[in-house]
PDB file of C-alpha atoms in Angstrom:
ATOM      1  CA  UNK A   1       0.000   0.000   0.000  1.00 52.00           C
ATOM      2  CA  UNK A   2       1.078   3.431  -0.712  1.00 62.00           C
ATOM      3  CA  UNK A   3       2.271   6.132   2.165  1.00 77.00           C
ATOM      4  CA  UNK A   4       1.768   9.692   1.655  1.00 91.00           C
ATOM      5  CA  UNK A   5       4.331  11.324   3.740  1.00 94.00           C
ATOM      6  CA  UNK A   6       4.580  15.151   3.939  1.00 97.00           C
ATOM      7  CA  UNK A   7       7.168  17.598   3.348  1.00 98.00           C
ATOM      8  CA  UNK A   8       7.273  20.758   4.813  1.00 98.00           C
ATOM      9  CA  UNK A   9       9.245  23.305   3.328  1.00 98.00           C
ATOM     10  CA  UNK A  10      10.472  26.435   5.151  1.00 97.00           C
ATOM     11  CA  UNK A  11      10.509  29.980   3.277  1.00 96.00           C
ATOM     12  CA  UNK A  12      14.424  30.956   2.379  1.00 94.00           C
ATOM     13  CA  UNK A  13      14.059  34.006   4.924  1.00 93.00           C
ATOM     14  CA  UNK A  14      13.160  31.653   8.099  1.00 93.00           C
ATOM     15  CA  UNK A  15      14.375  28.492   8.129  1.00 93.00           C
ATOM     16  CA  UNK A  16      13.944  25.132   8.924  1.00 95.00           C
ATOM     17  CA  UNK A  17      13.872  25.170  12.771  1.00 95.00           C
ATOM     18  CA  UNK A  18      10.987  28.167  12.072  1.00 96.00           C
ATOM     19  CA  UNK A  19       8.465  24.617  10.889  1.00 97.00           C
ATOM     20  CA  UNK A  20       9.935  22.469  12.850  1.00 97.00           C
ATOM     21  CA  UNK A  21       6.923  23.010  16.015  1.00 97.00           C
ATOM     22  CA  UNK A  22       4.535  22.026  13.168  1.00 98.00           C
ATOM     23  CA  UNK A  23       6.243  19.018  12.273  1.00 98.00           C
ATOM     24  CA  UNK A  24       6.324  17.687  15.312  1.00 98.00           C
ATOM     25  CA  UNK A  25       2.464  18.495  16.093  1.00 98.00           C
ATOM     26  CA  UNK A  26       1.750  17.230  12.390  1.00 98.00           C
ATOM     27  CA  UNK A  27       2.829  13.793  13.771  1.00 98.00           C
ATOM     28  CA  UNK A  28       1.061  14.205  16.507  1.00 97.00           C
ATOM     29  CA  UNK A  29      -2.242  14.597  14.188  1.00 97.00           C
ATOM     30  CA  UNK A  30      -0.853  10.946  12.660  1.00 96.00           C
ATOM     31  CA  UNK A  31       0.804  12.312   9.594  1.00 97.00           C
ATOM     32  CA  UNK A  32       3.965  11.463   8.476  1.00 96.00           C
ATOM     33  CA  UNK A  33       6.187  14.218   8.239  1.00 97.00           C
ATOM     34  CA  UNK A  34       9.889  14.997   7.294  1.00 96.00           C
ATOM     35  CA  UNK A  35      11.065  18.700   6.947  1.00 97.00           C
ATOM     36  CA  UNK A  36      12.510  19.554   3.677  1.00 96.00           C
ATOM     37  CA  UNK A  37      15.720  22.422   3.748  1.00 94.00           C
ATOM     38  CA  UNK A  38      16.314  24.786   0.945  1.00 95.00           C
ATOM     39  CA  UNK A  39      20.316  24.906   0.596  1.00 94.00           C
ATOM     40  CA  UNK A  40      21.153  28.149   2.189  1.00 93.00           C
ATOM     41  CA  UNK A  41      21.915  30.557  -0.234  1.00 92.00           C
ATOM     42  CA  UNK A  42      25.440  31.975   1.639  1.00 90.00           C
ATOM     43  CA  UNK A  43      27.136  28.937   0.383  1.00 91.00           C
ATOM     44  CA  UNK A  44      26.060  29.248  -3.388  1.00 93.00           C
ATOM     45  CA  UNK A  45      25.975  31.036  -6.428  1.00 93.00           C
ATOM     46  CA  UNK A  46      22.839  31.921  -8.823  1.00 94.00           C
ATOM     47  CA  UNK A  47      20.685  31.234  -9.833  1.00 96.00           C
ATOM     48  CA  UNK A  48      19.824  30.621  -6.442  1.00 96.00           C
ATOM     49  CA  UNK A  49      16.127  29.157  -7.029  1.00 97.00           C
ATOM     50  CA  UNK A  50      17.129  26.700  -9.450  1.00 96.00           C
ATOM     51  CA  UNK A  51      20.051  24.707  -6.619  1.00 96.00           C
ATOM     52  CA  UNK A  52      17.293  25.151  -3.963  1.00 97.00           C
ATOM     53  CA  UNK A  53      14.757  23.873  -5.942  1.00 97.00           C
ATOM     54  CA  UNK A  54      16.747  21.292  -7.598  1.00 96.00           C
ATOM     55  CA  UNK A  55      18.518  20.012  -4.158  1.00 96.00           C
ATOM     56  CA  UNK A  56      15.350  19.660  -2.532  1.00 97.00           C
ATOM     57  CA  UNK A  57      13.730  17.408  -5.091  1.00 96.00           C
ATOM     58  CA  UNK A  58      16.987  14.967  -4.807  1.00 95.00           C
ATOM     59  CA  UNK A  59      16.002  14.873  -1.083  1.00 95.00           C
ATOM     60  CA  UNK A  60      12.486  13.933  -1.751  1.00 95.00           C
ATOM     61  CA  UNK A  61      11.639  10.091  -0.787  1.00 92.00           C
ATOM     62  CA  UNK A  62      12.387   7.716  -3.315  1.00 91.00           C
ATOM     63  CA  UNK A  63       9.330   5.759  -3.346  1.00 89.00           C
ATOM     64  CA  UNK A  64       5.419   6.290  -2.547  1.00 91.00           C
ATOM     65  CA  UNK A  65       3.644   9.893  -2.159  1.00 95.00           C
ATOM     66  CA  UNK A  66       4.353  13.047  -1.138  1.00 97.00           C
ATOM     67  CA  UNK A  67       2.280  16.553  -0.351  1.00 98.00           C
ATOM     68  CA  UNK A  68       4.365  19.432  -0.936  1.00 98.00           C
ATOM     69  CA  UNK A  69       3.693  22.339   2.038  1.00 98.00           C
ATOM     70  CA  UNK A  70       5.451  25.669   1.040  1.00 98.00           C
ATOM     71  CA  UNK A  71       6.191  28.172   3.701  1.00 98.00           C
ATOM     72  CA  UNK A  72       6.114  31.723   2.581  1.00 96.00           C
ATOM     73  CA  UNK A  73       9.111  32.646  -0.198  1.00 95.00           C
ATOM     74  CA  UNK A  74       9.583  29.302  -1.027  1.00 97.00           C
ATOM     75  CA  UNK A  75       5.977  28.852  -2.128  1.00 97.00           C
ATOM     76  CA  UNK A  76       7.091  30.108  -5.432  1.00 97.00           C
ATOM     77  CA  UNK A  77       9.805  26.942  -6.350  1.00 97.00           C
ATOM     78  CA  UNK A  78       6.675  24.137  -6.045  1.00 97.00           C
ATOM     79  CA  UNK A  79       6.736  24.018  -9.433  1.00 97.00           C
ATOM     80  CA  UNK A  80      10.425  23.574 -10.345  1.00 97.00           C
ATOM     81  CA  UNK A  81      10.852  20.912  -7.252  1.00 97.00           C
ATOM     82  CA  UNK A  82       7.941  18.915  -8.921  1.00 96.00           C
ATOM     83  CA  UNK A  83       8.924  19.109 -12.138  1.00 95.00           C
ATOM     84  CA  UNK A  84      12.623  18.206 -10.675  1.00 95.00           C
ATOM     85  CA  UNK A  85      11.536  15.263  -9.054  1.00 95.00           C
ATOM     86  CA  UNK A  86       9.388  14.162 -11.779  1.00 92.00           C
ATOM     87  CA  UNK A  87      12.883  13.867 -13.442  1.00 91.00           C
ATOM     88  CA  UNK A  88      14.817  11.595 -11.264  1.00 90.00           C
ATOM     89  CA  UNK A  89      15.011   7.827 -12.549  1.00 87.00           C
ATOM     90  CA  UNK A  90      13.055   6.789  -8.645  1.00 86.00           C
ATOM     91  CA  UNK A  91      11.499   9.235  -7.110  1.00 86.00           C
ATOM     92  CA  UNK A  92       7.902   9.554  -5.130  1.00 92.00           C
ATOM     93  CA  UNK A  93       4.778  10.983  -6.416  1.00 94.00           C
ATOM     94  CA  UNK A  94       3.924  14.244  -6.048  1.00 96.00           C
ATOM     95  CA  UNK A  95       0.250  13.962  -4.750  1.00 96.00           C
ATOM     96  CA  UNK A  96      -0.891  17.455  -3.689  1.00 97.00           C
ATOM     97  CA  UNK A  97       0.777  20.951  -3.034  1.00 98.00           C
ATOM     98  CA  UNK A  98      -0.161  23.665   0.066  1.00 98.00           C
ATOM     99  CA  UNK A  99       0.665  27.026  -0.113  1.00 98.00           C
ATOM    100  CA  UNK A 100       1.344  28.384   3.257  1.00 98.00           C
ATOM    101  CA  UNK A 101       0.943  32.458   3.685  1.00 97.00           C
ATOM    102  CA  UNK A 102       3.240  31.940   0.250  1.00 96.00           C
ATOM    103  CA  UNK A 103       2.492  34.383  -3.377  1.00 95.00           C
ATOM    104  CA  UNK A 104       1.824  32.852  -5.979  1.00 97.00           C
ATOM    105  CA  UNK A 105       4.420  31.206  -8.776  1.00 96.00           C
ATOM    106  CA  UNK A 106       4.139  32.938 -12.066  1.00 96.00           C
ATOM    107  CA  UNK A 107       6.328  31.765 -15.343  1.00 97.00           C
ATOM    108  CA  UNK A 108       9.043  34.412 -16.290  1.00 97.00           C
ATOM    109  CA  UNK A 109       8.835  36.521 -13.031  1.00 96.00           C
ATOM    110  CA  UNK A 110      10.588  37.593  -9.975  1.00 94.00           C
ATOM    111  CA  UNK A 111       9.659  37.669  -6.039  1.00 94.00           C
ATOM    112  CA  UNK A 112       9.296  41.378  -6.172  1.00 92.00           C
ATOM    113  CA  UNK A 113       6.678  41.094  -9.334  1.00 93.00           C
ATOM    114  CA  UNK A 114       4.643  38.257  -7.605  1.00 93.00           C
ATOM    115  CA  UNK A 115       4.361  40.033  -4.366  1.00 90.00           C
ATOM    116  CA  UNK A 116       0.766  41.860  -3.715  1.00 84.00           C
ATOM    117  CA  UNK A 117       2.966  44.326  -1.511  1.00 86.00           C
ATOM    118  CA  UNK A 118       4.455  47.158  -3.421  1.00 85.00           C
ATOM    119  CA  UNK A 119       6.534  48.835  -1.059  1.00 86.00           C
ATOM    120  CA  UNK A 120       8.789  45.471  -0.459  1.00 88.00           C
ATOM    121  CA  UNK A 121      11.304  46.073  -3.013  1.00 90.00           C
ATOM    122  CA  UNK A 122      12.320  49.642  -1.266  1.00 89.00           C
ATOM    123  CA  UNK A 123      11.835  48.718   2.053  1.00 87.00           C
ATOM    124  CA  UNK A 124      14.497  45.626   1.530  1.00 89.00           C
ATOM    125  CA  UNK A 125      16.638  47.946  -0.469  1.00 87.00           C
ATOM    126  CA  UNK A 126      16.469  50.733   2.062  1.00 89.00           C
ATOM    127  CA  UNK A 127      16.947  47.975   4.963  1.00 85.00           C
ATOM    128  CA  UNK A 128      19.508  45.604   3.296  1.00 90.00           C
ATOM    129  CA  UNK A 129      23.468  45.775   4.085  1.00 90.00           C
ATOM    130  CA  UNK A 130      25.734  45.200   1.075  1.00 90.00           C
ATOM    131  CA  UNK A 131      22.968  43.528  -0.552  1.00 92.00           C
ATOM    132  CA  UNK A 132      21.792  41.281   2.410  1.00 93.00           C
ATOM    133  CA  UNK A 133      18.569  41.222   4.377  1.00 90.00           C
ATOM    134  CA  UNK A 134      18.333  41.799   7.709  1.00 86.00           C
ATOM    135  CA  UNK A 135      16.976  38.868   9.824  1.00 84.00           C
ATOM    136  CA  UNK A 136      14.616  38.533  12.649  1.00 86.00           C
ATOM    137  CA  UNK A 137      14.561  40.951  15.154  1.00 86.00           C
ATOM    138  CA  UNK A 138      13.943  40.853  18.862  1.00 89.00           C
ATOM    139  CA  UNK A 139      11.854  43.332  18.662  1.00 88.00           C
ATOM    140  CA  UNK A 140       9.620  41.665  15.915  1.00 87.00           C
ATOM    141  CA  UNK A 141       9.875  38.739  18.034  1.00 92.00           C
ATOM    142  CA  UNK A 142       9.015  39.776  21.362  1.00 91.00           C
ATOM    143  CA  UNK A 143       5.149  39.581  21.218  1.00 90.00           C
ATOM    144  CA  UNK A 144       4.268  36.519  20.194  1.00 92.00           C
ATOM    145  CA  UNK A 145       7.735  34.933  21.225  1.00 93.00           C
ATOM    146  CA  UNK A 146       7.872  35.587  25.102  1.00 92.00           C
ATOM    147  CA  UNK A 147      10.881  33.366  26.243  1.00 92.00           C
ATOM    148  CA  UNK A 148      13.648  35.083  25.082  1.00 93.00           C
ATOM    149  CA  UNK A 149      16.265  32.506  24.448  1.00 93.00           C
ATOM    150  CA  UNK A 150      13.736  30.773  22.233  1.00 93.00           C
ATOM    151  CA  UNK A 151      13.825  34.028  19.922  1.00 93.00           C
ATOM    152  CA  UNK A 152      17.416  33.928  20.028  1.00 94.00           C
ATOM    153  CA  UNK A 153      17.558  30.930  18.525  1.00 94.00           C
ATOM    154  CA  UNK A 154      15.141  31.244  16.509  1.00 93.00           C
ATOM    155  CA  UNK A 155      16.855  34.966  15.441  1.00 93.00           C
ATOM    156  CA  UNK A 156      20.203  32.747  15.392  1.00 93.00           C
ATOM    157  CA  UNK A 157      18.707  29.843  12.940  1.00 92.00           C
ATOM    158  CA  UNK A 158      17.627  32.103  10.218  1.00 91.00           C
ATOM    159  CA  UNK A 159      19.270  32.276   7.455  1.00 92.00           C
ATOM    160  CA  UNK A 160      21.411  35.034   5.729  1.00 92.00           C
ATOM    161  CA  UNK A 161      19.597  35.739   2.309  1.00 94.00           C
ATOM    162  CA  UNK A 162      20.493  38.341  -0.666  1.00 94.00           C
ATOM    163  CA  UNK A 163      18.105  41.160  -2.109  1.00 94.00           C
ATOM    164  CA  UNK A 164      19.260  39.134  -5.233  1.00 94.00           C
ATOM    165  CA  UNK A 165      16.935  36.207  -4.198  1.00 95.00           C
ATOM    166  CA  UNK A 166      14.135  38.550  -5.233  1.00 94.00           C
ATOM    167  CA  UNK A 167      14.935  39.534  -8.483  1.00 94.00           C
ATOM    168  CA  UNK A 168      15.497  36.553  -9.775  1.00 96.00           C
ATOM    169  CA  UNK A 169      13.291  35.256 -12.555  1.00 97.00           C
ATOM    170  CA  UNK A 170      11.623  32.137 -11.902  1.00 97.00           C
ATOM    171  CA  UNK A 171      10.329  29.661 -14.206  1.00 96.00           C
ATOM    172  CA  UNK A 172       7.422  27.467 -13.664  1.00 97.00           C
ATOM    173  CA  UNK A 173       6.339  24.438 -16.075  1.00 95.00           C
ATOM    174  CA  UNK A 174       3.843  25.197 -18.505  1.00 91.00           C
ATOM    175  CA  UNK A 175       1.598  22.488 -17.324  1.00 91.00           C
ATOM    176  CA  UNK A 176       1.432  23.833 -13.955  1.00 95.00           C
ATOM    177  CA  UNK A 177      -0.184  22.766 -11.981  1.00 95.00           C
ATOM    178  CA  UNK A 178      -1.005  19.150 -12.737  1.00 93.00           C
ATOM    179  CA  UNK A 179      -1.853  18.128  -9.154  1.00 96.00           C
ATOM    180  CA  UNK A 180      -4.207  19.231  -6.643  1.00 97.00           C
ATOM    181  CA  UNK A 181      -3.401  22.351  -4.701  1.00 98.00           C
ATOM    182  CA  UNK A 182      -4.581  24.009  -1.845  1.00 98.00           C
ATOM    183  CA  UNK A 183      -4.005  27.195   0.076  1.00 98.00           C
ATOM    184  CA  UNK A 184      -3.797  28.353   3.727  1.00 98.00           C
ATOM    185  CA  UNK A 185      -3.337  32.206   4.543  1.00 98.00           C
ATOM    186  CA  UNK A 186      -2.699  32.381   8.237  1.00 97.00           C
ATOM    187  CA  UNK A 187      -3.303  36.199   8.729  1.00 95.00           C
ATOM    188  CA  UNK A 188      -6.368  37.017   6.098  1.00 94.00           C
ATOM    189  CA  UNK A 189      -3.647  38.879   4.702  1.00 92.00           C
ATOM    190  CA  UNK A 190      -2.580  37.530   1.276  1.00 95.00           C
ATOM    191  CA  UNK A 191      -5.966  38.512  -0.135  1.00 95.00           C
ATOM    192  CA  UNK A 192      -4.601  38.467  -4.287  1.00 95.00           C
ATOM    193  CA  UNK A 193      -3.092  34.851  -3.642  1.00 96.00           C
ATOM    194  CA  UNK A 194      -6.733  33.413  -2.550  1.00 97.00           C
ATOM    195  CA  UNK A 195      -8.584  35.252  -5.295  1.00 97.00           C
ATOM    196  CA  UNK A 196      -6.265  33.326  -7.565  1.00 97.00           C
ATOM    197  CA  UNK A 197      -6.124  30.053  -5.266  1.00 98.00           C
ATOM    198  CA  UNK A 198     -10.337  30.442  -5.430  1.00 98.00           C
ATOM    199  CA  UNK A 199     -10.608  31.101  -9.052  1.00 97.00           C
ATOM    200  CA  UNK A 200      -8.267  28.238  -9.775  1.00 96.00           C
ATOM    201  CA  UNK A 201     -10.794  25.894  -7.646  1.00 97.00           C
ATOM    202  CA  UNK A 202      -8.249  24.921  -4.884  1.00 98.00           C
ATOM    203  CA  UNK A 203      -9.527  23.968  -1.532  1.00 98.00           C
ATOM    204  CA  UNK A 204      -8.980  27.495   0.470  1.00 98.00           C
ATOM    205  CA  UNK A 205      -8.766  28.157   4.540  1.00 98.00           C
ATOM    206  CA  UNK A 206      -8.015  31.824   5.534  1.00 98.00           C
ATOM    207  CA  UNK A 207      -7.481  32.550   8.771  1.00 96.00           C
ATOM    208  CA  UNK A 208      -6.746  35.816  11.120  1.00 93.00           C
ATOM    209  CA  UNK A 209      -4.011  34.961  12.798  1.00 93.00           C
ATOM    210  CA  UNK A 210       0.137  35.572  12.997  1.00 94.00           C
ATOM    211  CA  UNK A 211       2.402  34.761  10.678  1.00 94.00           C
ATOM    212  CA  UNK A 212       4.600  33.174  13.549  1.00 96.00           C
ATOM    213  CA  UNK A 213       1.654  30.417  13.967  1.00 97.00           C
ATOM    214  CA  UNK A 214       3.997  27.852  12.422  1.00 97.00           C
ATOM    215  CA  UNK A 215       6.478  28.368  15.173  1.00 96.00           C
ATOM    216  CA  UNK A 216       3.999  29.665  18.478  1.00 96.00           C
ATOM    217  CA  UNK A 217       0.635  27.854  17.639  1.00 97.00           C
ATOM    218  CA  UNK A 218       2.018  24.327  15.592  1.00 97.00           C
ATOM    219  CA  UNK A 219      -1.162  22.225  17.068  1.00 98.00           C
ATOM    220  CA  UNK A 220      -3.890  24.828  15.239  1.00 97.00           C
ATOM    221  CA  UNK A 221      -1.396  25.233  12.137  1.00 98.00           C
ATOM    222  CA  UNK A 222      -1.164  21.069  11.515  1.00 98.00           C
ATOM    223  CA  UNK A 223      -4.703  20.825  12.299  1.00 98.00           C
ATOM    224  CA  UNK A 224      -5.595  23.298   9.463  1.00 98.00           C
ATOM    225  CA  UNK A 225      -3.704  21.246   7.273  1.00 98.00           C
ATOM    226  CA  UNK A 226      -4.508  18.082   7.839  1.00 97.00           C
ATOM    227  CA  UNK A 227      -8.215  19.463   6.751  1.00 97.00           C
ATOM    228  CA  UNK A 228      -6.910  20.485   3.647  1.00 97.00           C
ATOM    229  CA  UNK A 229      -5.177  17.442   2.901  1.00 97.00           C
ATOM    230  CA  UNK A 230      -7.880  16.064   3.097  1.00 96.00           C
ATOM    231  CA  UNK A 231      -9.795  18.627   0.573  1.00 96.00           C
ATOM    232  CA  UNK A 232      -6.791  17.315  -2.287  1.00 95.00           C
TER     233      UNK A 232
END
């Protein structure tokens, strides 16, 4: 019989340790889960989207199912780490994609372009430092976050990532997409990504909540999923 395992991807800005809460209460729900990691981009060249998205289909099971579950920025390589793993000589089936609080992919276009908010390209120019982004603050932090070395480790696990990341054009498959997808917006806030999640007939669960729900509220986040899986 086949397994369906899930593989949670973290956004290039947060990290892996940022899901890691939901994996955890994911198999608590009874779902088997593994947390995917996009090869940090201090340690290679560009393109940068094609090695992450390439490196993370070649760490994809080799056998049986998988639902894809993109975090945020890396929402937008689904479609090159499906088309990637439909490549490899043994590899698993992609069953299902979930877009989590992630924009949309579009073929020929950068993160900047597919991003609803317009003043992100200055604001990471104006706050960048020889072309890198800051990462978490404390201060960003602090609310939802209340033991503090938990957000330094959490401020210490993110990742360094270039203002080059964004404008880099991303490709997508023309036959995207060819499996069932889904969406979850944890903060109501990604309001052009569900119109286009709705009008594509995707299941859809929007929610008012934080963005830091992966890390702070993991039981309510894998719950929410598991009710979309089972939407696919």
């Amino acid at each position: 019989m086949s397994v369906t395992r899930l593989v949670l991807i973290p956004s290039p800005v947060t990290g892996p340790f940022f899901c890691s809460p939901t994996v955890d209460a994911l198999w608590r729900c009874g779902q088997r889960t593994v947390l995917g990691r996009l090869t940090d981009t201090e340690y290679i060249f560009p393109p940068f989207w094609l090695t992450q998205a390439a490196s993370l289909a070649g760490s994809l099971p080799d056998e049986d199912e998988v639902i894809l579950v993109a975090f945020g920025g890396s929402g937008i390589l689904l479609p090159a780490i499906a088309k990637f793993n439909s490549n490899r000589k043994f590899g698993a089936t992609v069953r299902g994609c979930i877009f989590v609080d992630s924009d949309l992919p579009k073929d020929g276009a950068n993160r900047f372009e597919v991003s609803a908010d317009r003043s992100l390209k200055p604001y990471m120019q104006n706050e960048s430092s020889h072309g890198w982004l800051p990462g978490w603050s404390e201060e960003a932090l602090r609310s939802d976050v209340k033991d503090r070395p938990t957000r330094m480790r959490l401020m210490n696990a993110s990742p360094r990532v270039p203002v080059a990341l964004y404008d880099e054009r991303v490709s997508v498959p023309t036959n995207w997409p060819d499996v069932p997808c889904a969406y979850l917006d944890l903060t109501g806030e990604h309001v052009s990504a569900v119109e286009a999640a709705n009008l594509g007939g995707w299941a859809v669960t929007v929610l008012e909540g934080s963005p830091l729900a992966p890390f702070v509220d993991p039981d309510m986040v894998a719950q929410t999923l598991v009710e979309l899986i089972n939407q696919l």
